[in-house]
mmCIF file of C-alpha atoms in Angstrom:
data_model
loop_
_atom_site.group_PDB
_atom_site.id
_atom_site.type_symbol
_atom_site.label_atom_id
_atom_site.label_comp_id
_atom_site.label_asym_id
_atom_site.label_seq_id
_atom_site.Cartn_x
_atom_site.Cartn_y
_atom_site.Cartn_z
ATOM 1 C CA MET Q 1 -4.057 13.112 17.450
ATOM 2 C CA SER Q 2 -1.725 15.708 15.994
ATOM 3 C CA LEU Q 3 -3.836 16.582 12.947
ATOM 4 C CA LEU Q 4 -6.718 19.018 12.764
ATOM 5 C CA TYR Q 5 -9.546 17.046 11.182
ATOM 6 C CA THR Q 6 -12.550 18.620 9.498
ATOM 7 C CA ASP Q 7 -16.016 17.535 10.553
ATOM 8 C CA GLU Q 8 -16.368 15.625 7.272
ATOM 9 C CA GLN Q 9 -13.079 13.797 7.857
ATOM 10 C CA LYS Q 10 -14.069 12.927 11.414
ATOM 11 C CA ALA Q 11 -17.385 11.510 10.223
ATOM 12 C CA LEU Q 12 -15.760 9.401 7.487
ATOM 13 C CA ILE Q 13 -13.092 8.067 9.832
ATOM 14 C CA ALA Q 14 -15.673 7.182 12.485
ATOM 15 C CA LEU Q 15 -17.807 5.343 9.930
ATOM 16 C CA VAL Q 16 -14.867 3.349 8.564
ATOM 17 C CA LYS Q 17 -13.654 2.558 12.073
ATOM 18 C CA GLU Q 18 -17.047 1.193 13.113
ATOM 19 C CA MET Q 19 -17.379 -0.960 10.022
ATOM 20 C CA ALA Q 20 -13.806 -2.251 10.202
ATOM 21 C CA GLU Q 21 -14.157 -3.195 13.858
ATOM 22 C CA ASN Q 22 -17.428 -5.020 13.198
ATOM 23 C CA GLU Q 23 -16.856 -6.507 9.740
ATOM 24 C CA ILE Q 24 -13.111 -7.247 9.508
ATOM 25 C CA LYS Q 25 -11.595 -7.532 12.969
ATOM 26 C CA PRO Q 26 -13.523 -10.661 14.052
ATOM 27 C CA HIS Q 27 -12.036 -12.555 11.078
ATOM 28 C CA VAL Q 28 -8.459 -11.272 11.072
ATOM 29 C CA GLN Q 29 -6.795 -13.885 13.284
ATOM 30 C CA GLU Q 30 -8.286 -16.825 11.376
ATOM 31 C CA LEU Q 31 -7.564 -15.348 7.951
ATOM 32 C CA ASP Q 32 -4.017 -14.412 8.965
ATOM 33 C CA GLU Q 33 -3.424 -18.050 9.920
ATOM 34 C CA LYS Q 34 -4.854 -19.229 6.590
ATOM 35 C CA GLY Q 35 -3.112 -16.525 4.582
ATOM 36 C CA GLU Q 36 -6.190 -15.537 2.632
ATOM 37 C CA CYS Q 37 -8.837 -12.853 2.340
ATOM 38 C CA PRO Q 38 -12.101 -13.915 0.653
ATOM 39 C CA LYS Q 39 -13.590 -11.367 -1.708
ATOM 40 C CA ASP Q 40 -16.941 -11.429 0.091
ATOM 41 C CA LEU Q 41 -15.209 -9.763 3.052
ATOM 42 C CA PHE Q 42 -14.978 -6.646 0.885
ATOM 43 C CA LYS Q 43 -18.721 -6.347 0.293
ATOM 44 C CA TRP Q 44 -19.170 -3.662 2.914
ATOM 45 C CA ALA Q 45 -16.142 -1.760 1.556
ATOM 46 C CA PHE Q 46 -17.656 -1.838 -1.927
ATOM 47 C CA ASP Q 47 -21.034 -0.807 -0.533
ATOM 48 C CA MET Q 48 -19.337 2.180 1.138
ATOM 49 C CA GLY Q 49 -17.501 3.039 -2.079
ATOM 50 C CA LEU Q 50 -14.020 2.650 -0.618
ATOM 51 C CA HIS Q 51 -12.834 1.195 -3.938
ATOM 52 C CA MET Q 52 -13.862 4.442 -5.670
ATOM 53 C CA LEU Q 53 -12.298 7.018 -3.348
ATOM 54 C CA GLU Q 54 -9.489 8.126 -5.691
ATOM 55 C CA ILE Q 55 -11.407 7.702 -8.923
ATOM 56 C CA PRO Q 56 -12.306 11.180 -10.236
ATOM 57 C CA GLU Q 57 -15.914 12.307 -10.080
ATOM 58 C CA GLU Q 58 -16.124 12.643 -13.869
ATOM 59 C CA TYR Q 59 -15.588 8.874 -14.066
ATOM 60 C CA GLY Q 60 -18.190 8.103 -11.419
ATOM 61 C CA GLY Q 61 -15.824 7.997 -8.441
ATOM 62 C CA THR Q 62 -15.762 9.910 -5.179
ATOM 63 C CA GLY Q 63 -12.737 12.005 -6.106
ATOM 64 C CA LEU Q 64 -11.631 12.467 -2.492
ATOM 65 C CA SER Q 65 -8.369 14.241 -1.782
ATOM 66 C CA TYR Q 66 -5.234 12.232 -1.079
ATOM 67 C CA GLU Q 67 -5.251 13.753 2.405
ATOM 68 C CA THR Q 68 -8.688 12.460 3.355
ATOM 69 C CA THR Q 69 -8.242 9.117 1.590
ATOM 70 C CA ALA Q 70 -5.003 8.533 3.518
ATOM 71 C CA MET Q 71 -6.800 9.152 6.810
ATOM 72 C CA ILE Q 72 -9.404 6.532 5.918
ATOM 73 C CA PHE Q 73 -6.809 3.917 5.032
ATOM 74 C CA GLU Q 74 -4.839 4.578 8.202
ATOM 75 C CA GLU Q 75 -8.005 3.612 10.063
ATOM 76 C CA LEU Q 76 -8.404 0.437 8.003
ATOM 77 C CA ALA Q 77 -4.773 -0.521 8.571
ATOM 78 C CA LYS Q 78 -5.250 -0.377 12.335
ATOM 79 C CA VAL Q 79 -7.489 -3.419 11.923
ATOM 80 C CA ASP Q 80 -5.562 -5.093 9.108
ATOM 81 C CA ALA Q 81 -3.026 -3.579 6.725
ATOM 82 C CA GLY Q 82 -3.349 -6.492 4.290
ATOM 83 C CA TYR Q 83 -7.039 -5.735 3.842
ATOM 84 C CA ALA Q 84 -6.226 -2.056 3.322
ATOM 85 C CA ILE Q 85 -3.471 -2.707 0.769
ATOM 86 C CA THR Q 86 -5.863 -4.822 -1.298
ATOM 87 C CA LEU Q 87 -8.022 -1.748 -1.880
ATOM 88 C CA VAL Q 88 -5.088 0.652 -2.184
ATOM 89 C CA THR Q 89 -3.415 -1.424 -4.911
ATOM 90 C CA THR Q 90 -6.281 -0.557 -7.252
ATOM 91 C CA PHE Q 91 -5.292 3.087 -6.811
ATOM 92 C CA VAL Q 92 -1.616 2.267 -7.461
ATOM 93 C CA ALA Q 93 -2.677 1.018 -10.896
ATOM 94 C CA LEU Q 94 -5.171 3.860 -11.355
ATOM 95 C CA ARG Q 95 -2.557 6.593 -10.837
ATOM 96 C CA ASN Q 96 -0.776 5.510 -14.015
ATOM 97 C CA VAL Q 97 -3.991 5.954 -15.990
ATOM 98 C CA ILE Q 98 -4.741 9.312 -14.388
ATOM 99 C CA LEU Q 99 -1.198 10.601 -15.002
ATOM 100 C CA SER Q 100 -0.922 9.663 -18.683
ATOM 101 C CA GLY Q 101 -4.028 7.854 -19.882
ATOM 102 C CA THR Q 102 -6.815 9.101 -22.116
ATOM 103 C CA PRO Q 103 -10.289 9.999 -20.815
ATOM 104 C CA GLU Q 104 -11.563 6.846 -22.526
ATOM 105 C CA GLN Q 105 -9.031 4.726 -20.623
ATOM 106 C CA GLY Q 106 -9.945 6.440 -17.362
ATOM 107 C CA LYS Q 107 -13.629 5.726 -17.883
ATOM 108 C CA TYR Q 108 -12.934 2.119 -18.902
ATOM 109 C CA PHE Q 109 -10.871 1.585 -15.762
ATOM 110 C CA ALA Q 110 -13.461 3.247 -13.518
ATOM 111 C CA ASP Q 111 -16.393 1.338 -15.025
ATOM 112 C CA ILE Q 112 -14.771 -2.023 -14.305
ATOM 113 C CA ILE Q 113 -13.673 -1.110 -10.782
ATOM 114 C CA GLY Q 114 -17.046 0.456 -10.042
ATOM 115 C CA LYS Q 115 -18.744 -2.916 -10.412
ATOM 116 C CA GLY Q 116 -16.884 -4.136 -7.317
ATOM 117 C CA ASN Q 117 -13.518 -5.203 -8.733
ATOM 118 C CA PHE Q 118 -9.820 -4.777 -8.008
ATOM 119 C CA ALA Q 119 -6.861 -3.807 -10.175
ATOM 120 C CA ALA Q 120 -3.168 -4.717 -9.999
ATOM 121 C CA PHE Q 121 0.117 -2.997 -10.879
ATOM 122 C CA ALA Q 122 2.331 -5.446 -12.798
ATOM 123 C CA LEU Q 123 5.882 -4.116 -12.893
ATOM 124 C CA THR Q 124 8.176 -6.391 -10.857
ATOM 125 C CA GLU Q 125 9.882 -9.353 -12.500
ATOM 126 C CA PRO Q 126 12.198 -12.009 -10.989
ATOM 127 C CA ASN Q 127 15.280 -10.094 -12.175
ATOM 128 C CA ALA Q 128 13.807 -6.603 -12.028
ATOM 129 C CA GLY Q 129 12.804 -5.462 -8.565
ATOM 130 C CA SER Q 130 14.670 -2.376 -7.399
ATOM 131 C CA ASP Q 131 15.906 -1.999 -10.988
ATOM 132 C CA PRO Q 132 12.729 -1.875 -13.084
ATOM 133 C CA ALA Q 133 14.729 -0.875 -16.165
ATOM 134 C CA ALA Q 134 16.037 -4.458 -16.211
ATOM 135 C CA LEU Q 135 12.624 -5.969 -16.929
ATOM 136 C CA ARG Q 136 12.539 -8.470 -19.789
ATOM 137 C CA GLY Q 137 8.849 -8.602 -20.607
ATOM 138 C CA THR Q 138 8.123 -7.586 -24.192
ATOM 139 C CA ALA Q 139 5.307 -6.033 -26.206
ATOM 140 C CA VAL Q 140 5.619 -6.663 -29.947
ATOM 141 C CA LYS Q 141 3.516 -4.724 -32.440
ATOM 142 C CA ASP Q 142 1.309 -6.913 -34.646
ATOM 143 C CA GLY Q 143 -0.965 -4.879 -36.876
ATOM 144 C CA ASP Q 144 -3.314 -2.887 -34.656
ATOM 145 C CA ASP Q 145 -2.406 -5.008 -31.622
ATOM 146 C CA TYR Q 146 0.503 -5.748 -29.317
ATOM 147 C CA ILE Q 147 1.550 -9.237 -28.217
ATOM 148 C CA LEU Q 148 2.631 -9.301 -24.564
ATOM 149 C CA ASN Q 149 5.045 -11.787 -23.014
ATOM 150 C CA ALA Q 150 6.381 -11.504 -19.472
ATOM 151 C CA ALA Q 151 6.819 -13.237 -16.151
ATOM 152 C CA LYS Q 152 5.755 -10.860 -13.368
ATOM 153 C CA THR Q 153 6.304 -11.638 -9.711
ATOM 154 C CA PHE Q 154 5.090 -10.400 -6.301
ATOM 155 C CA ILE Q 155 1.986 -8.909 -7.902
ATOM 156 C CA THR Q 156 -0.417 -7.681 -5.237
ATOM 157 C CA ASN Q 157 -4.020 -8.610 -6.138
ATOM 158 C CA GLY Q 158 -2.650 -10.909 -8.851
ATOM 159 C CA GLU Q 159 -5.334 -13.552 -8.384
ATOM 160 C CA ILE Q 160 -8.276 -11.245 -7.712
ATOM 161 C CA ALA Q 161 -7.647 -8.360 -10.133
ATOM 162 C CA ALA Q 162 -10.028 -7.682 -12.998
ATOM 163 C CA LEU Q 163 -7.501 -5.316 -14.607
ATOM 164 C CA PHE Q 164 -3.729 -5.065 -14.808
ATOM 165 C CA VAL Q 165 -1.640 -2.042 -15.606
ATOM 166 C CA GLY Q 166 1.457 -3.837 -16.865
ATOM 167 C CA PHE Q 167 4.870 -2.745 -18.132
ATOM 168 C CA PHE Q 168 6.643 -4.302 -21.102
ATOM 169 C CA LYS Q 169 9.514 -3.420 -23.419
ATOM 170 C CA THR Q 170 8.305 -2.252 -26.812
ATOM 171 C CA ASP Q 171 11.931 -1.566 -27.764
ATOM 172 C CA PRO Q 172 14.294 -3.850 -25.802
ATOM 173 C CA ALA Q 173 17.368 -2.195 -27.329
ATOM 174 C CA ALA Q 174 16.386 1.191 -25.880
ATOM 175 C CA GLY Q 175 16.752 0.168 -22.221
ATOM 176 C CA HIS Q 176 14.474 2.057 -19.857
ATOM 177 C CA LYS Q 177 13.386 4.329 -22.724
ATOM 178 C CA GLY Q 178 11.869 1.305 -24.448
ATOM 179 C CA ILE Q 179 9.337 0.477 -21.711
ATOM 180 C CA SER Q 180 5.625 1.036 -22.331
ATOM 181 C CA ALA Q 181 2.542 0.611 -20.138
ATOM 182 C CA PHE Q 182 -0.669 -1.218 -21.053
ATOM 183 C CA ILE Q 183 -4.109 -1.760 -19.548
ATOM 184 C CA VAL Q 184 -4.803 -5.498 -19.740
ATOM 185 C CA ASP Q 185 -8.025 -7.321 -18.883
ATOM 186 C CA ALA Q 186 -7.288 -10.084 -16.393
ATOM 187 C CA ASP Q 187 -9.411 -12.583 -18.333
ATOM 188 C CA ALA Q 188 -7.424 -12.109 -21.551
ATOM 189 C CA ALA Q 189 -6.254 -15.344 -23.183
ATOM 190 C CA GLY Q 190 -2.687 -16.228 -22.240
ATOM 191 C CA ILE Q 191 -2.640 -14.899 -18.684
ATOM 192 C CA THR Q 192 -1.753 -17.459 -16.025
ATOM 193 C CA ILE Q 193 -1.916 -16.740 -12.289
ATOM 194 C CA GLY Q 194 0.595 -18.451 -10.007
ATOM 195 C CA LYS Q 195 0.025 -19.697 -6.483
ATOM 196 C CA HIS Q 196 -0.513 -17.264 -3.640
ATOM 197 C CA GLU Q 197 2.725 -16.463 -1.811
ATOM 198 C CA ASN Q 198 3.001 -17.837 1.733
ATOM 199 C CA LYS Q 199 4.160 -14.552 3.240
ATOM 200 C CA MET Q 200 5.480 -13.539 6.657
ATOM 201 C CA GLY Q 201 3.056 -10.623 6.954
ATOM 202 C CA LEU Q 202 0.203 -8.849 5.149
ATOM 203 C CA ARG Q 203 -1.256 -12.320 4.850
ATOM 204 C CA LEU Q 204 -4.740 -11.008 4.060
ATOM 205 C CA SER Q 205 -3.267 -9.486 0.901
ATOM 206 C CA ASN Q 206 -3.194 -11.655 -2.226
ATOM 207 C CA THR Q 207 0.275 -11.868 -3.832
ATOM 208 C CA THR Q 208 1.058 -14.037 -6.853
ATOM 209 C CA ASP Q 209 3.158 -14.465 -9.965
ATOM 210 C CA VAL Q 210 1.405 -13.448 -13.182
ATOM 211 C CA THR Q 211 2.562 -14.856 -16.536
ATOM 212 C CA PHE Q 212 1.691 -13.214 -19.841
ATOM 213 C CA GLU Q 213 2.104 -15.631 -22.760
ATOM 214 C CA ASN Q 214 1.267 -14.223 -26.192
ATOM 215 C CA VAL Q 215 -1.433 -12.014 -24.711
ATOM 216 C CA ARG Q 216 -2.992 -9.912 -27.462
ATOM 217 C CA VAL Q 217 -4.167 -6.384 -26.602
ATOM 218 C CA PRO Q 218 -5.277 -3.515 -28.858
ATOM 219 C CA ALA Q 219 -2.824 -0.683 -29.420
ATOM 220 C CA SER Q 220 -5.400 1.613 -27.792
ATOM 221 C CA SER Q 221 -4.650 -0.067 -24.450
ATOM 222 C CA MET Q 222 -1.204 1.555 -24.293
ATOM 223 C CA VAL Q 223 -1.083 4.161 -21.517
ATOM 224 C CA GLY Q 224 0.792 7.259 -22.641
ATOM 225 C CA PRO Q 225 3.199 7.444 -25.595
ATOM 226 C CA GLU Q 226 5.300 4.454 -26.543
ATOM 227 C CA GLY Q 227 8.503 4.353 -24.503
ATOM 228 C CA SER Q 228 7.117 6.486 -21.667
ATOM 229 C CA GLY Q 229 6.391 3.582 -19.315
ATOM 230 C CA PHE Q 230 9.505 3.852 -17.168
ATOM 231 C CA LYS Q 231 8.920 7.520 -16.355
ATOM 232 C CA LEU Q 232 5.232 6.856 -15.848
ATOM 233 C CA ALA Q 233 5.882 4.007 -13.409
ATOM 234 C CA LEU Q 234 8.361 6.089 -11.409
ATOM 235 C CA ASN Q 235 5.982 9.042 -11.173
ATOM 236 C CA ALA Q 236 3.122 6.786 -10.080
ATOM 237 C CA LEU Q 237 5.371 5.080 -7.521
ATOM 238 C CA ASN Q 238 6.461 8.442 -6.117
ATOM 239 C CA LEU Q 239 2.825 9.030 -5.198
ATOM 240 C CA SER Q 240 2.177 5.458 -4.106
ATOM 241 C CA ARG Q 241 5.159 5.031 -1.813
ATOM 242 C CA ALA Q 242 4.135 8.151 0.074
ATOM 243 C CA PHE Q 243 0.554 6.920 0.277
ATOM 244 C CA VAL Q 244 1.340 3.401 1.543
ATOM 245 C CA ALA Q 245 3.148 5.013 4.475
ATOM 246 C CA THR Q 246 -0.247 5.940 5.889
ATOM 247 C CA MET Q 247 -0.929 2.233 6.456
ATOM 248 C CA ALA Q 248 2.338 1.908 8.355
ATOM 249 C CA VAL Q 249 1.075 4.749 10.561
ATOM 250 C CA GLY Q 250 -2.088 2.733 11.172
ATOM 251 C CA ILE Q 251 0.012 -0.258 12.254
ATOM 252 C CA MET Q 252 2.054 1.971 14.567
ATOM 253 C CA GLN Q 253 -1.035 3.503 16.159
ATOM 254 C CA ARG Q 254 -2.523 0.072 16.778
ATOM 255 C CA ALA Q 255 0.774 -1.082 18.325
ATOM 256 C CA LEU Q 256 0.798 1.955 20.608
ATOM 257 C CA ASP Q 257 -2.862 1.510 21.578
ATOM 258 C CA GLU Q 258 -2.359 -2.155 22.449
ATOM 259 C CA SER Q 259 0.857 -1.446 24.350
ATOM 260 C CA VAL Q 260 -0.585 1.309 26.539
ATOM 261 C CA LYS Q 261 -3.632 -0.823 27.331
ATOM 262 C CA TYR Q 262 -1.470 -3.815 28.221
ATOM 263 C CA ALA Q 263 1.012 -1.751 30.258
ATOM 264 C CA LYS Q 264 -1.851 -0.410 32.399
ATOM 265 C CA GLU Q 265 -3.239 -3.909 33.031
ATOM 266 C CA ARG Q 266 -0.050 -5.948 33.444
ATOM 267 C CA LYS Q 267 1.324 -5.875 36.979
ATOM 268 C CA GLN Q 268 4.826 -6.753 38.146
ATOM 269 C CA PHE Q 269 6.381 -6.081 41.531
ATOM 270 C CA GLY Q 270 3.003 -4.942 42.790
ATOM 271 C CA GLN Q 271 2.235 -2.215 40.266
ATOM 272 C CA PRO Q 272 1.261 -1.767 36.608
ATOM 273 C CA ILE Q 273 4.304 -1.848 34.365
ATOM 274 C CA ILE Q 274 3.307 1.537 32.909
ATOM 275 C CA LYS Q 275 4.678 2.970 36.166
ATOM 276 C CA PHE Q 276 8.165 1.744 35.303
ATOM 277 C CA GLN Q 277 10.404 4.409 33.818
ATOM 278 C CA MET Q 278 11.849 2.209 31.075
ATOM 279 C CA VAL Q 279 8.381 1.204 29.890
ATOM 280 C CA GLN Q 280 7.326 4.842 29.968
ATOM 281 C CA GLN Q 281 10.320 5.735 27.814
ATOM 282 C CA MET Q 282 9.443 3.093 25.232
ATOM 283 C CA LEU Q 283 5.818 4.209 25.117
ATOM 284 C CA ALA Q 284 6.840 7.846 24.795
ATOM 285 C CA ASP Q 285 9.217 7.055 21.921
ATOM 286 C CA MET Q 286 6.474 5.047 20.220
ATOM 287 C CA ALA Q 287 4.058 7.975 20.524
ATOM 288 C CA ILE Q 288 6.661 10.444 19.217
ATOM 289 C CA LYS Q 289 7.418 8.364 16.132
ATOM 290 C CA THR Q 290 3.754 7.658 15.426
ATOM 291 C CA GLU Q 291 2.711 11.298 15.641
ATOM 292 C CA ALA Q 292 5.718 12.538 13.651
ATOM 293 C CA SER Q 293 4.999 9.946 10.954
ATOM 294 C CA ARG Q 294 1.340 10.924 10.746
ATOM 295 C CA VAL Q 295 2.192 14.609 10.309
ATOM 296 C CA LEU Q 296 4.811 13.799 7.659
ATOM 297 C CA VAL Q 297 2.341 11.666 5.701
ATOM 298 C CA ASN Q 298 -0.316 14.364 5.953
ATOM 299 C CA ASN Q 299 2.029 17.072 4.660
ATOM 300 C CA THR Q 300 3.053 14.895 1.718
ATOM 301 C CA MET Q 301 -0.585 14.137 0.910
ATOM 302 C CA ARG Q 302 -1.297 17.868 0.814
ATOM 303 C CA MET Q 303 1.615 18.358 -1.583
ATOM 304 C CA MET Q 304 0.184 15.622 -3.814
ATOM 305 C CA ASP Q 305 -3.239 17.277 -3.696
ATOM 306 C CA ASN Q 306 -1.544 20.444 -4.954
ATOM 307 C CA GLY Q 307 -0.119 18.605 -7.941
ATOM 308 C CA SER Q 308 3.391 17.740 -6.762
ATOM 309 C CA LEU Q 309 4.847 14.384 -7.827
ATOM 310 C CA VAL Q 310 6.811 14.323 -4.510
ATOM 311 C CA ARG Q 311 9.864 12.559 -5.919
ATOM 312 C CA LYS Q 312 12.066 13.457 -2.944
ATOM 313 C CA GLU Q 313 9.298 13.948 -0.383
ATOM 314 C CA GLY Q 314 7.667 10.609 -1.209
ATOM 315 C CA SER Q 315 10.956 8.795 -0.651
ATOM 316 C CA ILE Q 316 11.546 10.662 2.612
ATOM 317 C CA THR Q 317 8.060 9.857 3.845
ATOM 318 C CA LYS Q 318 8.152 6.183 2.937
ATOM 319 C CA THR Q 319 11.629 5.655 4.396
ATOM 320 C CA PHE Q 320 11.142 7.566 7.637
ATOM 321 C CA VAL Q 321 7.729 6.093 8.407
ATOM 322 C CA SER Q 322 8.591 2.483 7.594
ATOM 323 C CA ASP Q 323 11.816 2.667 9.616
ATOM 324 C CA CYS Q 324 9.870 4.113 12.550
ATOM 325 C CA ALA Q 325 7.285 1.348 12.226
ATOM 326 C CA GLN Q 326 9.992 -1.270 12.743
ATOM 327 C CA GLU Q 327 11.009 0.290 16.044
ATOM 328 C CA VAL Q 328 7.460 0.946 17.236
ATOM 329 C CA THR Q 329 6.215 -2.593 16.615
ATOM 330 C CA SER Q 330 9.407 -4.120 18.031
ATOM 331 C CA ASN Q 331 8.927 -2.081 21.207
ATOM 332 C CA ALA Q 332 5.317 -3.237 21.378
ATOM 333 C CA VAL Q 333 6.450 -6.861 21.406
ATOM 334 C CA GLN Q 334 9.050 -5.992 24.058
ATOM 335 C CA ILE Q 335 6.457 -4.375 26.304
ATOM 336 C CA PHE Q 336 4.260 -7.465 26.060
ATOM 337 C CA GLY Q 337 7.263 -9.624 26.908
ATOM 338 C CA GLY Q 338 6.770 -13.334 26.288
ATOM 339 C CA TYR Q 339 3.111 -12.725 25.508
ATOM 340 C CA GLY Q 340 4.166 -10.397 22.710
ATOM 341 C CA TYR Q 341 5.785 -13.365 20.982
ATOM 342 C CA SER Q 342 2.561 -15.356 21.145
ATOM 343 C CA LYS Q 343 -0.049 -15.361 18.385
ATOM 344 C CA GLU Q 344 -2.732 -15.065 21.064
ATOM 345 C CA TYR Q 345 -1.851 -11.376 21.290
ATOM 346 C CA PRO Q 346 -2.008 -8.910 18.378
ATOM 347 C CA VAL Q 347 1.419 -7.270 18.456
ATOM 348 C CA GLU Q 348 3.456 -10.095 16.894
ATOM 349 C CA LYS Q 349 1.252 -9.805 13.799
ATOM 350 C CA LEU Q 350 1.781 -6.045 13.666
ATOM 351 C CA MET Q 351 5.528 -6.618 13.708
ATOM 352 C CA ARG Q 352 5.244 -9.147 10.872
ATOM 353 C CA ASP Q 353 2.975 -6.891 8.846
ATOM 354 C CA CYS Q 354 5.154 -3.797 8.979
ATOM 355 C CA LYS Q 355 8.425 -5.290 7.694
ATOM 356 C CA ILE Q 356 7.344 -5.238 4.064
ATOM 357 C CA PHE Q 357 6.937 -1.460 4.182
ATOM 358 C CA GLN Q 358 10.731 -1.139 4.149
ATOM 359 C CA ILE Q 359 10.830 -3.286 1.005
ATOM 360 C CA PHE Q 360 7.889 -2.765 -1.341
ATOM 361 C CA GLU Q 361 7.289 0.350 -3.451
ATOM 362 C CA GLY Q 362 11.090 0.546 -3.668
ATOM 363 C CA ALA Q 363 13.418 -0.675 -0.912
ATOM 364 C CA ASN Q 364 14.490 1.958 1.601
ATOM 365 C CA GLN Q 365 18.101 1.699 0.448
ATOM 366 C CA ILE Q 366 16.949 2.774 -3.027
ATOM 367 C CA GLN Q 367 14.879 5.582 -1.501
ATOM 368 C CA ARG Q 368 17.974 6.961 0.185
ATOM 369 C CA LEU Q 369 19.746 7.001 -3.192
ATOM 370 C CA THR Q 370 16.800 8.885 -4.674
ATOM 371 C CA ILE Q 371 16.871 11.440 -1.849
ATOM 372 C CA ALA Q 372 20.619 11.937 -2.214
ATOM 373 C CA ASN Q 373 20.312 12.368 -5.983
ATOM 374 C CA GLU Q 374 17.588 14.963 -5.540
ATOM 375 C CA LEU Q 375 19.717 16.832 -3.000
ATOM 376 C CA GLU Q 376 22.643 16.840 -5.423
ATOM 377 C CA ARG Q 377 20.366 18.278 -8.109
ATOM 378 C CA GLU Q 378 18.918 20.923 -5.757
ATOM 379 C CA TYR Q 379 22.290 22.164 -4.573
ATOM 380 C CA LYS Q 380 23.870 22.676 -8.014
#
């Protein structure tokens, strides 16, 4: 490993690794085939407090640093990234509340999650993916309440969330300046959950459409000032896209581990294939990209812990790591040969799981635009 871990970090990682290997790994192949992840599989994670890692101590959470939390979720992702993203998505929603919410909203959020629940971040709509300013969902003031109407799509944790942080236009004529954020209870009247998406990868992660039809919420559920939702979502996503990269590192490390083990066991022409120069080159490139990605994630987490919103750095981290993950997992399948294409071996799943990292939290093409725009601003 390229990082210098503290004794506390080593102990936490070892504990999570042991539990993940014993509690999740035996079920992964079956659940991947089914495309589901039953909530009771998270009991041990709740018992360990993994759902409370980012929640501040004043709200009853653990309040761990981004750096240490990322290390823990890298370990989880080695076993299954879909399982890890289910827990992480709660923090994606939480960051909006922490950035702009009131103490009362923070406590309300933490109290619900603390009981062993998940949250979801409801931004994407059928016509508003990479362009969130194009969302059509509305929030209309009605006395001391707002009436929400929207069709949200690709919502992680959509079916299992107890809370949504959703984005709606309070002033449709104002474009992106008319977007506001709201905390919405998942059991509110008028919310309909669509069917679970039959996805290529991250199949242990629940993904659904969520429809809001005349959902009434109190004005006090608005997060931040009216019209601040677009900026809030972007700032929260800057943090989140950097953080999800740690799970791509977990996938890469697992791919490398499996490939080295297989290359030492598999024999061709009378010797293990790890003795072949071309296999050695692939393994070396996989190790280089995995270690470089881990260090990049760690540096960005430290910046976040110091209060940076990592607008440029988050985009760099997410793009570099997810692009590397494509090559690393593809090479893993290549090293396994025909067996790598079979579901009896783990690497084909790793390749399926990692593709989404180039797409969600903002497609990599959009991240490159963000990086270029930040460079233009820096060099004025």
